[in-house]
Coordinates of C-alpha atoms and ligand atoms in Angstrom, one line a residue:
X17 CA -6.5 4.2 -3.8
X18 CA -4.5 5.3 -0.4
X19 CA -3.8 3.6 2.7
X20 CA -4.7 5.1 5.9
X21 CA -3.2 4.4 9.3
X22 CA -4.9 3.3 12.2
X23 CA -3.8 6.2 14.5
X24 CA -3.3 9.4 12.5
X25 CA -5.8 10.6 10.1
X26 CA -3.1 12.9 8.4
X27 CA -1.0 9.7 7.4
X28 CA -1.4 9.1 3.6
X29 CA 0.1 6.4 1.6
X30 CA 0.6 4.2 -1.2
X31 CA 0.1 0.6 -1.2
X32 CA 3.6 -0.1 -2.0
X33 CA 4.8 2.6 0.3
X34 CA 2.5 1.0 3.3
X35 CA 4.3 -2.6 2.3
X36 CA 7.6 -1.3 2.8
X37 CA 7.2 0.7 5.6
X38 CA 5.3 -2.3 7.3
X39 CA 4.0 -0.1 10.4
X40 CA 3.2 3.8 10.6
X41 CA 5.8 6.1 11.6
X42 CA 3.8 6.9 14.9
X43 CA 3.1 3.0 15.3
X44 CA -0.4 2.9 13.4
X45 CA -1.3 0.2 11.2
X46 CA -2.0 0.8 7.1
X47 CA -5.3 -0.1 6.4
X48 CA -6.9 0.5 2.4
X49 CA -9.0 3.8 2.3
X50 CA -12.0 2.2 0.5
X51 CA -12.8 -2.3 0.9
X52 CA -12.9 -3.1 -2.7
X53 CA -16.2 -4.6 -3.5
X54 CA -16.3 -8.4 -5.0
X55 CA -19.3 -9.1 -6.7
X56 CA -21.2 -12.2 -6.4
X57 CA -20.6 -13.0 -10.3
X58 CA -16.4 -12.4 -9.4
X59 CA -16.6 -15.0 -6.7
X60 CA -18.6 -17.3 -9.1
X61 CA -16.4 -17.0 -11.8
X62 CA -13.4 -18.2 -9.0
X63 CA -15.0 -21.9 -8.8
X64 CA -12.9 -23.3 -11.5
X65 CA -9.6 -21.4 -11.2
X66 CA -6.4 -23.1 -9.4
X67 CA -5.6 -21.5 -6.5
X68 CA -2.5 -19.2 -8.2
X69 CA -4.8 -17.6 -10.8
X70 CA -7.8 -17.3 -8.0
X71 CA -5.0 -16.0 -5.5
X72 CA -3.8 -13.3 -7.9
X73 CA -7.4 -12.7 -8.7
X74 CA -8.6 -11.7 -5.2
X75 CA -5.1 -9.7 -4.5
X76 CA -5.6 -7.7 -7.0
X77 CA -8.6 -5.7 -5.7
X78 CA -6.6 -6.0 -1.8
X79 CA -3.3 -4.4 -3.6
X80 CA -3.5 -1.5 -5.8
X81 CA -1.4 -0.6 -7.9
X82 CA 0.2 -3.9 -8.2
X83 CA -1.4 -5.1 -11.7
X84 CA -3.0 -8.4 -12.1
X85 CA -0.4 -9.8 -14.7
X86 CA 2.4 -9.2 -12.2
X87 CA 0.2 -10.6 -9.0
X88 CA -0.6 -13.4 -11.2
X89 CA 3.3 -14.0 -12.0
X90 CA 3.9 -13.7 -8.0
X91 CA 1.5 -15.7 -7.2
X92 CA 2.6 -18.9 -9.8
X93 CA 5.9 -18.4 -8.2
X94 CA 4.9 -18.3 -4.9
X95 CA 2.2 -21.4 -5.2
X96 CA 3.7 -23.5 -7.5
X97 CA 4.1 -27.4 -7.0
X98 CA 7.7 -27.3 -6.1
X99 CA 6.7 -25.0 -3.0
X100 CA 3.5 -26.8 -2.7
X101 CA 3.8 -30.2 -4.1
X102 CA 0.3 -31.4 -2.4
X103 CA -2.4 -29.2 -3.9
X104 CA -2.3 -25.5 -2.5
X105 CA -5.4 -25.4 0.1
X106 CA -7.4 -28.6 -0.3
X107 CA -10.6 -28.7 1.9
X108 CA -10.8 -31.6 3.5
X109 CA -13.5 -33.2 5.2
X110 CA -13.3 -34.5 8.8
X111 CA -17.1 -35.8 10.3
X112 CA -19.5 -32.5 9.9
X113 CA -17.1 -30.4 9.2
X114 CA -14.4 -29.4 6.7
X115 CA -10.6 -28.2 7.2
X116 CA -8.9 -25.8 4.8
X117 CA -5.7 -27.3 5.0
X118 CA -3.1 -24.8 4.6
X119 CA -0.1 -26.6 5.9
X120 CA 1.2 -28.0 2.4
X121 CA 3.8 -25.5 1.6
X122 CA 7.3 -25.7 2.2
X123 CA 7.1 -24.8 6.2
X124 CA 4.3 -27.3 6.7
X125 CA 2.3 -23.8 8.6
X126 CA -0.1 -21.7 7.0
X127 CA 2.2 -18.9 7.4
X128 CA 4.0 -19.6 4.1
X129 CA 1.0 -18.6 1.9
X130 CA 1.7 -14.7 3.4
X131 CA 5.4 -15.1 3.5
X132 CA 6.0 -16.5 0.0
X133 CA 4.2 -13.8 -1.1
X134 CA 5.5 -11.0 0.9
X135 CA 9.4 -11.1 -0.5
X136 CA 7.8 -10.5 -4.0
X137 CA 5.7 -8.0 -2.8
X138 CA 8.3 -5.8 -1.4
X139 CA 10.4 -6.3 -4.1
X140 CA 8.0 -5.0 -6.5
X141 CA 7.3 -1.9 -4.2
X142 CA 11.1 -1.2 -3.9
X143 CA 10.7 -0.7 -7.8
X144 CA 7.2 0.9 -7.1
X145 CA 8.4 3.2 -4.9
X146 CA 12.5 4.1 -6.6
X147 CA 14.0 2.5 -3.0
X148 CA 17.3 1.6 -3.5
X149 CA 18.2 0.7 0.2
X150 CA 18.2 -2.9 1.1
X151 CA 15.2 -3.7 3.3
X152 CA 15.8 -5.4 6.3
X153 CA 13.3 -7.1 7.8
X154 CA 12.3 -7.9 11.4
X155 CA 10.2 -10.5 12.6
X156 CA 9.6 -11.4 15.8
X157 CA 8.0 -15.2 15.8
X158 CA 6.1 -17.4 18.2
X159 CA 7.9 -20.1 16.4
X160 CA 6.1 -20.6 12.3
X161 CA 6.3 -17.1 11.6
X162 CA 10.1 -17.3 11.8
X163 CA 10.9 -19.9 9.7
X164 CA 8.3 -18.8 6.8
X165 CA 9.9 -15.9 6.3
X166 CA 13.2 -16.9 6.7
X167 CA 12.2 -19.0 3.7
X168 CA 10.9 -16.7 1.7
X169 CA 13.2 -13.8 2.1
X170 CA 16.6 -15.8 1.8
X171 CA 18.5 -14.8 -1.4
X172 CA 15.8 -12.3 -2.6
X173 CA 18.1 -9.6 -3.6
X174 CA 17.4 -5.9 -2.0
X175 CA 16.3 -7.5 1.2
X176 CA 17.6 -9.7 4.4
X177 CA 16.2 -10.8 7.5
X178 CA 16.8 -11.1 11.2
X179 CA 14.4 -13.2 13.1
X180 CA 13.6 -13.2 17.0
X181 CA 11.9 -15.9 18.5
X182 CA 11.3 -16.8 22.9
X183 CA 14.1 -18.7 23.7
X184 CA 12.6 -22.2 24.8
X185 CA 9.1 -21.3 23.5
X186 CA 9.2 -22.9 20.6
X187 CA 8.9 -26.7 20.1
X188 CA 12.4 -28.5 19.6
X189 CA 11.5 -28.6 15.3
X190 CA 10.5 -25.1 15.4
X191 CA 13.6 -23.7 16.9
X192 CA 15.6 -26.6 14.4
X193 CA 13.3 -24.9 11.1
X194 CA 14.7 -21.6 12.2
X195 CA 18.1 -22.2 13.2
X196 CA 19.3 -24.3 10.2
X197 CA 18.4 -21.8 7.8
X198 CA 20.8 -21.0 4.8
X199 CA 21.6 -17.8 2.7
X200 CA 24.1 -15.0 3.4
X201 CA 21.2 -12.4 4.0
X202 CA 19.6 -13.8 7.0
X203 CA 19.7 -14.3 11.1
X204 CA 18.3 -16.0 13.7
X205 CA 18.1 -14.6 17.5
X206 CA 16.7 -16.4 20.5
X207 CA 15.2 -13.6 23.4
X208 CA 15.1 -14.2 27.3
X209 CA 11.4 -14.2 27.0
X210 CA 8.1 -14.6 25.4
X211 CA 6.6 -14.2 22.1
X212 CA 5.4 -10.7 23.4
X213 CA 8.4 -9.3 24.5
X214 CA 10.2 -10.6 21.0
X215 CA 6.9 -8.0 19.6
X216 CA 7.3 -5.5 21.7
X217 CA 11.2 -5.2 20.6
X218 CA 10.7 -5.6 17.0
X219 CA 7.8 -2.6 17.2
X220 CA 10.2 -0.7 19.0
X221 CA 12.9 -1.0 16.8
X222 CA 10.8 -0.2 13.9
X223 CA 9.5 2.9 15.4
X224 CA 13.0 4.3 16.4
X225 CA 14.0 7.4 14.7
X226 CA 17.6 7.7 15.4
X227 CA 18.3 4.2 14.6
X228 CA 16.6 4.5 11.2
X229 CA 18.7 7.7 10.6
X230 CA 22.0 5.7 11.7
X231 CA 20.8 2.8 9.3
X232 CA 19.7 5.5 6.1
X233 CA 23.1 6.4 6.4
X234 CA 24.4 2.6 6.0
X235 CA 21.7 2.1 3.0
X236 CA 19.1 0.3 5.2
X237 CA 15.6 0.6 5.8
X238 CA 13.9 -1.3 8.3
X239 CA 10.4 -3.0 7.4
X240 CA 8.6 -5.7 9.6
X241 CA 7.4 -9.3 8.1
X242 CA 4.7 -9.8 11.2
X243 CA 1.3 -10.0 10.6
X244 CA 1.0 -6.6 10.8
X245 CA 2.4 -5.9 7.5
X246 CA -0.2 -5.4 4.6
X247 CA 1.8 -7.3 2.4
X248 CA 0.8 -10.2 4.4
X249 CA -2.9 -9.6 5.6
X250 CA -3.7 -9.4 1.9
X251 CA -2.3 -12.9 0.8
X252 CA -4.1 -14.3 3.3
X253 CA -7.8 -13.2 1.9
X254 CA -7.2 -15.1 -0.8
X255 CA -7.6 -18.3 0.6
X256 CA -11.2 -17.6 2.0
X257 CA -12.3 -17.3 -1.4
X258 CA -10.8 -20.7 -2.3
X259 CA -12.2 -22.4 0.3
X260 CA -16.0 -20.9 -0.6
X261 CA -14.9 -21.4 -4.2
X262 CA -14.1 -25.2 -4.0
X263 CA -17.7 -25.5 -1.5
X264 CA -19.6 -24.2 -4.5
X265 CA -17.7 -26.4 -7.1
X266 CA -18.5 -29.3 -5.3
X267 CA -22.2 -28.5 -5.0
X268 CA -22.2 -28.6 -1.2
X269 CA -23.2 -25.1 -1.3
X270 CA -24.9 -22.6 -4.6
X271 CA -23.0 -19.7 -4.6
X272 CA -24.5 -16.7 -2.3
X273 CA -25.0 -19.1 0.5
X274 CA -23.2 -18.5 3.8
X275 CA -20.8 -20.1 5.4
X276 CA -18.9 -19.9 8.4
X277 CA -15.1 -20.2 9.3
X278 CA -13.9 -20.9 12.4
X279 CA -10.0 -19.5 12.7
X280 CA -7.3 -20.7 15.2
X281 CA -6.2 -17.1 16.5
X282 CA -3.2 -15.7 17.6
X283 CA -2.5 -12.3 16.6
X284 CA -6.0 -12.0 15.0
X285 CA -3.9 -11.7 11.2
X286 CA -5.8 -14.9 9.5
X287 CA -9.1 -14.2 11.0
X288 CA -8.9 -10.4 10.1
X289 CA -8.1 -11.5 6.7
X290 CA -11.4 -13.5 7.2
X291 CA -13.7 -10.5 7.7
X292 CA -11.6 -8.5 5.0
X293 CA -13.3 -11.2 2.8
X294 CA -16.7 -10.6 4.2
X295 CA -16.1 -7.1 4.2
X296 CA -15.5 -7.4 0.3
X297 CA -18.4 -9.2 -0.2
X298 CA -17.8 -13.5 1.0
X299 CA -21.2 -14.5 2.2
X300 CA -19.6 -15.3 5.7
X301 CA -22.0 -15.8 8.3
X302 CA -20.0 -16.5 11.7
X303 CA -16.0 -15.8 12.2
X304 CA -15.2 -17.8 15.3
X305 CA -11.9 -16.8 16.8
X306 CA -10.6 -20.0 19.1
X307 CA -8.1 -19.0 21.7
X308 CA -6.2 -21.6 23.6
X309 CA -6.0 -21.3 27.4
X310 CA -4.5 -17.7 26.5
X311 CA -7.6 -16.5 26.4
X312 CA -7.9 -12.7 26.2
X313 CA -9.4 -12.3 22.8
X314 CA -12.5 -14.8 24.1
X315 CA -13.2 -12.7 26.6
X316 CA -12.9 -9.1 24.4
X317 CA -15.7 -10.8 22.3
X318 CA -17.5 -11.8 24.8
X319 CA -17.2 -8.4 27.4
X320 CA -15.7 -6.0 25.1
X321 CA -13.0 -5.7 27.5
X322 CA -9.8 -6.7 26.2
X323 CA -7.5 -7.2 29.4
X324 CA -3.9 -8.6 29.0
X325 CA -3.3 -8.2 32.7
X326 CA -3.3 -12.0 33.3
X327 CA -1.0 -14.7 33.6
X328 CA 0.9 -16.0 30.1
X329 CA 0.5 -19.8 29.8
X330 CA 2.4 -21.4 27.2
X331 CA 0.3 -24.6 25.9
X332 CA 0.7 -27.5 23.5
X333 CA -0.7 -24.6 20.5
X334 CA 2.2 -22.3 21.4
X335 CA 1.2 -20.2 18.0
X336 CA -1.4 -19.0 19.6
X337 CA 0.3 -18.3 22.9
X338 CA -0.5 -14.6 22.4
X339 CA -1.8 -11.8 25.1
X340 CA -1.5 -9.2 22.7
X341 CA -3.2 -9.6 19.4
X342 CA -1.8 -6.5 17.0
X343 CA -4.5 -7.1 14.4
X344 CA -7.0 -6.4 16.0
X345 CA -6.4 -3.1 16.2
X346 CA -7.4 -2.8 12.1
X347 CA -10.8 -4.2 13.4
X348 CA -11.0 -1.4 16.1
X349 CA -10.2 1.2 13.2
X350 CA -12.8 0.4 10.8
X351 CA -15.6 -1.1 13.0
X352 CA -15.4 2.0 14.6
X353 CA -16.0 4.3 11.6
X354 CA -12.1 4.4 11.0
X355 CA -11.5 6.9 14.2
X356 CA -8.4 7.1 14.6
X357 CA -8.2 9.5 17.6
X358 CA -10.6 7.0 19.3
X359 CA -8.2 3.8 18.0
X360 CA -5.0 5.5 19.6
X361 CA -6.7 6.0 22.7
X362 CA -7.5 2.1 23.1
X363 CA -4.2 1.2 22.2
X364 CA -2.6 3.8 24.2
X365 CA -4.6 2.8 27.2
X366 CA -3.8 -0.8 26.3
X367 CA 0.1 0.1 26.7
X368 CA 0.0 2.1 29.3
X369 CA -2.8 -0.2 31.4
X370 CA -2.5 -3.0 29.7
X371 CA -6.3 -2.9 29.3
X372 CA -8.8 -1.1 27.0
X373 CA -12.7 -1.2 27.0
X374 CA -14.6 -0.1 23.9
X375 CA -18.4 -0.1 25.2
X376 CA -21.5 -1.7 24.3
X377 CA -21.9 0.0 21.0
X378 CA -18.8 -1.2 19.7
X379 CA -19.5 -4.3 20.9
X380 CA -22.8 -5.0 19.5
X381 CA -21.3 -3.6 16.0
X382 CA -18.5 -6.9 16.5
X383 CA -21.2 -9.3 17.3
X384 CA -23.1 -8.0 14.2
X385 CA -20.6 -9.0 11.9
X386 CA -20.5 -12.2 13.2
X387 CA -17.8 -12.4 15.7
X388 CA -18.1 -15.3 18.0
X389 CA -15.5 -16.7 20.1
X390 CA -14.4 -20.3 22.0
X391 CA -11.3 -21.3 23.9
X392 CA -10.3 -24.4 24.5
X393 CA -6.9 -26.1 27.0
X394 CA -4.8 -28.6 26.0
X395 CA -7.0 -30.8 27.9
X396 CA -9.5 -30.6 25.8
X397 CA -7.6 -30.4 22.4
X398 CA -5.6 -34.0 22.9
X399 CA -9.1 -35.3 23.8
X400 CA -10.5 -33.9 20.2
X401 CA -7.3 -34.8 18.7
X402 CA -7.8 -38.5 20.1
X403 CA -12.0 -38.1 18.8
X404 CA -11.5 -37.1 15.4
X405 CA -8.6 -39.7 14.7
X406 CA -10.3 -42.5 15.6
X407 CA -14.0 -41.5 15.0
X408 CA -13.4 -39.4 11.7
X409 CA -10.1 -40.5 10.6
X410 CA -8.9 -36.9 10.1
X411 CA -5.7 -36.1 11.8
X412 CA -5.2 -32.6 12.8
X413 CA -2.3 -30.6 14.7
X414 CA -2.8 -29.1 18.1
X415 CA -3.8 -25.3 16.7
X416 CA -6.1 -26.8 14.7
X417 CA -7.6 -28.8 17.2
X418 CA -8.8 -25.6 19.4
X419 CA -10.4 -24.6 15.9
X420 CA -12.1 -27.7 15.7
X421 CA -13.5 -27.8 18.7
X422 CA -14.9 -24.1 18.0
X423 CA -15.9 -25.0 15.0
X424 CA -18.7 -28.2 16.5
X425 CA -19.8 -26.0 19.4
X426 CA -20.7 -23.2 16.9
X427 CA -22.0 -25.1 13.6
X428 CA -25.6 -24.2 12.7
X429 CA -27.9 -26.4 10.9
X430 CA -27.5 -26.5 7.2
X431 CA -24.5 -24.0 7.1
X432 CA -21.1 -25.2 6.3
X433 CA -18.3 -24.7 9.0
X434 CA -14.9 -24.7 7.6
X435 CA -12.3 -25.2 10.5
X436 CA -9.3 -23.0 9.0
X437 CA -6.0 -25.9 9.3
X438 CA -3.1 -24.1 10.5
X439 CA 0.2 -26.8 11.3
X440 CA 1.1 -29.5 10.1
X441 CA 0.4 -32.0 13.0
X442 CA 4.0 -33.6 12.4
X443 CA 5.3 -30.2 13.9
X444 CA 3.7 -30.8 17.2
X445 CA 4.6 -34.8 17.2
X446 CA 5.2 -35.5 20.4
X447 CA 2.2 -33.5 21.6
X448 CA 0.0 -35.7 18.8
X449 CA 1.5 -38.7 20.1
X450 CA 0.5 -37.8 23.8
X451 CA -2.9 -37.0 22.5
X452 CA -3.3 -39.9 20.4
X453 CA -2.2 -41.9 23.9
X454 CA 0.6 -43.0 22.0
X455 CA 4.4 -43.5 23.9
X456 CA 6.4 -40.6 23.3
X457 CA 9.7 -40.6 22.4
X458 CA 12.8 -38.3 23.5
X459 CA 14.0 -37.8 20.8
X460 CA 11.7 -35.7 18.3
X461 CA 12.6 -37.2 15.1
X462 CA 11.8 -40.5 16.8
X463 CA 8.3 -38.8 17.6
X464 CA 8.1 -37.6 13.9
X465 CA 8.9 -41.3 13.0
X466 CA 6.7 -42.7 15.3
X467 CA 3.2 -40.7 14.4
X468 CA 4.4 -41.7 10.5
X469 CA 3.6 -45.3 11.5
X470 CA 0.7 -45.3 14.0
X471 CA -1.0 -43.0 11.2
X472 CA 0.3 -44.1 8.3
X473 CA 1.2 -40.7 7.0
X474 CA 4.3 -39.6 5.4
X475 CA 6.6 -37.2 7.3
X476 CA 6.5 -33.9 5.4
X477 CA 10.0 -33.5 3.5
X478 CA 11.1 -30.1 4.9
X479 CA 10.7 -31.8 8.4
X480 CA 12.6 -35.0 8.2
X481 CA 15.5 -33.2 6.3
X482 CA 16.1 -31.5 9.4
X483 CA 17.8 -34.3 10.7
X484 CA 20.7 -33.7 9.1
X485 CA 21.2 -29.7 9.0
X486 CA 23.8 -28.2 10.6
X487 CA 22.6 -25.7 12.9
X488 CA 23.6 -21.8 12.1
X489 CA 22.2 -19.4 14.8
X490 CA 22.7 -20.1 18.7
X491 CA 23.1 -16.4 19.7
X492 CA 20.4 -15.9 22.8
X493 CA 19.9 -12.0 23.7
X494 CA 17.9 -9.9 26.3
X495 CA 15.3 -7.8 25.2
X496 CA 16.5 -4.9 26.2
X497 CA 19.9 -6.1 23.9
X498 CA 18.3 -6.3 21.0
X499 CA 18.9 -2.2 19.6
X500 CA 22.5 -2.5 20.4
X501 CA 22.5 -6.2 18.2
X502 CA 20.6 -4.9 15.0
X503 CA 22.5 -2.0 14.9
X504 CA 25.7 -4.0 15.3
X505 CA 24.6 -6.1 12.7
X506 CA 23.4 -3.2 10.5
X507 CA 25.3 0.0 10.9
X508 CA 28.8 0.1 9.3
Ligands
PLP602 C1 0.4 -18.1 13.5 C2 -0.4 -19.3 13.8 C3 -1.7 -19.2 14.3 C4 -2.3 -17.8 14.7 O1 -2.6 -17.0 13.5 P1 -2.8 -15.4 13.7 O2 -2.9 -14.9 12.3 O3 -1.6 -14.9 14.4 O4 -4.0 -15.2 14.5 C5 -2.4 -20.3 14.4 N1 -1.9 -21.5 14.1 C6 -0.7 -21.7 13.7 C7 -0.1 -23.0 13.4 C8 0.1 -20.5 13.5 O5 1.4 -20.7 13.0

C-alpha cells in the first residue's frame, strides 16, 4: 500500500519514502491510501501484551512494509525500561476520570513515544529505500518537541539534527533540556519569534529546491521530525490501543464498548492519531480537542471556520501555544473524501488569508465522528490543578490540566473518559507551585525541589540532572536567517 499526499493526487509513494521525505515536495502531507482495518478480536487479543509487543502490533498495520519482527525489535528498543523505567503508559485514575500518563520516558513529555521511534524508523527506510545521504533533520519546537528528538536522533548514524525553538518561549527547563544536549550530530537554534514562525521556517526550508540541490551535492537530504512526519503520527496510535487495552483488562469496560479521549492539542498530531485509531476500528465515541486560551481549533469545531487572524497568547501550557495546527490538514484530506484540489485550496486560502471555511457539510461530517472541543485559560487550569490535588490526589501538569477540564465537562454517563497526560508537571514547576498556591521560587530547580516536597514526588532523573550540564547551544537567529544558517552548517 501507497501514501498519498494531501495536495496532489499525482503524488505516489512508499511508506519509507513518505518517512524520509517527511513533507510532499509541493508542501502536502503523506497520508496511507487505504486505513488498515483492526478487528475487534485484534484489539482483544492486545489486553495482555506489554506495551512494546502491543506497540509494534498496532504499527504494523500503520507502516507497511516495515515487518512486524523489525517493528517489534524497534519498538523494545525504543520502550524499554532504561528509556522508560516507570511502566510505558500506565492509566491512572484521578476522581471520574482516568489519565494515560505518557510522560515516563526519558524527556518526561509524551513526545518521546514518537521520537524514540522515529530515528529507527528512518533508519530502516534509508535501507528501505538504498539512501546513502545523511538525513538531516529539522524540527521546529514549541519547547518538548525539541528535546525529544534531539534525544532520539543523537548518535544514530546516517542522520543529525538541528533544532529551532522561540527564543524566550519556552520555560527556563525546556530551553536547559534542549541546550545541554550531547552528540556530534546535533544543534540547537533559538529564533526571534514564536513557535509559528520557527514552523513556518522549517516548512520553508524543507520545501526549497535550490537548497536541496546545493545540499544533494554535499550528501544531505533534508527530512522534518515535526508532527507532520508519518513516522511520528503512526507511533502515536499505538498508545490509544493501550489505553482501551488496559480498560478492558481491568474489567472497567468489555471489549466493543466505547470510550472517549479527551486530547490536550496543539498541532492536532496526538489527537489525529486518535481518530486514526477510530478510523481503524477503536470504539471511540468522543475526541475532545482542549485548546488553551489559543483557541482557534475550538472555534473551527465549533463554526467550521478556522481563523488564525487573532492575537498569539503565550500561556502557562506553552505546548499548545499554537495558531496553526499542521495536522489537521490530514483530517481535512480524508473527511473530505481525500480531495485534494479542495485540501490545497483551504490551505492555500489559509496562507494567503490566514483563514479558511469549509461549510456545513464538512462540518457536520467532523461532528459525526465525534469531534468536540473545550478551551480553557490558565485561570481556570491552576484552579483544576489546585481541585484535583487536593480533592483527588492526582497531580497533573498544566497541558494536562486544560485536558482535564475538557474531559469533566464532556464525560457522559457510563462511558469512560480518558484525559490523554502530556508533561510531566515537574517541567512546568513553578507554574504547579503557583497553582497549587504554593511560594514560588526563583530559581527553577529550587521550584523543581520545592513541588518534590509539598507533593511528595520524586523529581524525574532527566530533570534534576540538568543542574549540572554545561550548556552547548546559545546561538539566537532571525527567521529570515535561518536558510543562510542551515546551509552554512550543511553545504561544504
Ligand atoms: C506537543 C504537546 C502537546 C500538543 O500535542 P499536538 O500533537 O501538537 O497536538 C500537548 N501537551 C504537551 C505537553 C506537548 O508537549
Amino acid at each position: 500500500m501507497n501514501f498519498q499526499s494531501t495536495r496532489e493526487m499525482r503524488v505516489s509513494a512508499t511508506c519509507a519514502e513518505a518517512i524520509l521525505r517527511g513533507l510532499s515536495a509541493e508542501g502536502g502531507l503523506f497520508v496511507p491510501e487505504a486505513i488498515p482495518h483492526i478487528s475487534l478480536d485484534e484489539i482483544t487479543a492486545l489486553r495482555t501484551l506489554p506495551y512494546p509487543e502491543l506497540a509494534a502490533r498496532v504499527m504494523a498495520r500503520w507502516l507497511p512494509g516495515f515487518s512486524l519482527d523489525e517493528l517489534s525489535r524497534q519498538t523494545s528498543n525504543a520502550y524499554a525500561p532504561q528509556r522508560f523505567p516507570h511502566d510505558v503508559a500506565p492509566l491512572a485514575q484521578a476522581g471520574e476520570l482516568f489519565a494515560l500518563e505518557l510522560f515516563h520516558g526519558p524527556t518526561s513529555a509524551f513526545k518521546d513515544f514518537a521520537l524514540q521511534m522515529l530515528p529507527r524508523l528512518i533508519s530502516a527506510a534509508r535501507a528501505q529505500c538504498g539512501e546513502t545521504r545523511t538525513v538531516s533533520i529539522l524540527v521546529a519546537t514549541s519547547g518538548d518537541t525539541g528535546k525529544a528528538a534531539l534525544e532520539g536522533f543523537c548518535g544514530v548514524p546516517g542522520t543529525s539534527i538541528c533544532v529551532f525553538y522561540p527564543d524566550g518561549g519556552t520555560s527556563d527547563i525546556q530551553r536547559l533540556q534542549m541546550t545541554t544536549q550531547t552528540g556530534d550530530n546535533v544543534e540547537v537554534l533559538a529564533v526571534h519569534g514564536n513557535f509559528d514562525d520557527c514552523q513556518a521556517g522549517v516548512k520553508r526550508l524543507l520545501a526549497d529546491e535550490e537548497l536541496a540541490r546545493a545540499l544533494d551535492a554535499s550528501g544531505v537530504t533534508l527530512s522534518s521530525a515535526n508532527s507532520i512526519n508519518w513516522g511520528r503520527l503512526a507511533p502515536q496510535i499505538a498508545y490509544y490501543f493501550a489505553a482501551y487495552a488496559r480498560l478492558c483488562e481491568r474489567g472497567v469496560i468489555t471489549c466493543g464498548d466505547e470510550v472517549d479521549f479527551c486530547v490536550p492539542t496543539g498541532n492536532f498530531g496526538n489527537i489525529l492519531a486518535g481518530w486514526l485509531a477510530k478510523q481503524s476500528g477503536l470504539p471511540i465515541g468522543q475526541l475532545v480537542c482542549a485548546s488553551n486560551a489559543n483557541n482557534v481549533l475550538t472555534d473551527f469545531i465549533r463554526t467550521g471556520v478556522y481563523d488564525r487572524n487573532r492575537p498569539f497568547y503565550r500561556t502557562a501550557s506553552p505546548s499548545m501555544d499554537i495558531l496553526v495546527s499542521s495536522n489537521l490538514e490530514r483530517l481535512l484530506f480524508l473527511l473530505s473524501g481525500r480531495d485534494a484540489a479542495q485540501t490545497a485550496a483551504w490551505m492555500r486560502a489559509l496562507h494567503e488569508t490566514g483563514r479558511y471555511d469549509i461549510g456545513p457539510e464538512m462540518l457536520a461530517r467532523m461532528r459525526s465522528e465525534g469531534f468536540a472541543a473545550f478551551c480553557a485559560d490558565d485561570d481556570a487550569c491552576f484552579a483544576a490543578i489546585r481541585d484535583l490535588y487536593t480533592r483527588d490526589g492526582y497531580l497533573c501538569d498544566t497541558h494536562t490540566a486544560v485536558a482535564m477540564l475538557g474531559a469533566q465537562t464532556h464525560r457522559r454517563p457510563g462511558v469512560p473518559m480518558v484525559a490523554v497526560a502530556t508533561a510531566s508537571p515537574f517541567k512546568f514547576a513553578p507554574d504547579m507551585l503557583r497553582a497549587l498556591g504554593r511560594p514560588v521560587p526563583q530559581d527553577e530547580f529550587e521550584a523543581l525541589d520545592a513541588l518534590s516536597a509539598y507533593t511528595g514526588q520524586p523529581v524525574p532523573h532527566n530533570l534534576a540532572a540538568l543542574r549540572t550540564l554545561p550548556v552547548r547551544f546559545d546561538d539566537v537567529c532571525a527567521p529570515e536567517d535561518m536558510r543562510e544558517l542551515v546551509a552554512s552548517r550543511l553545504v561544504h
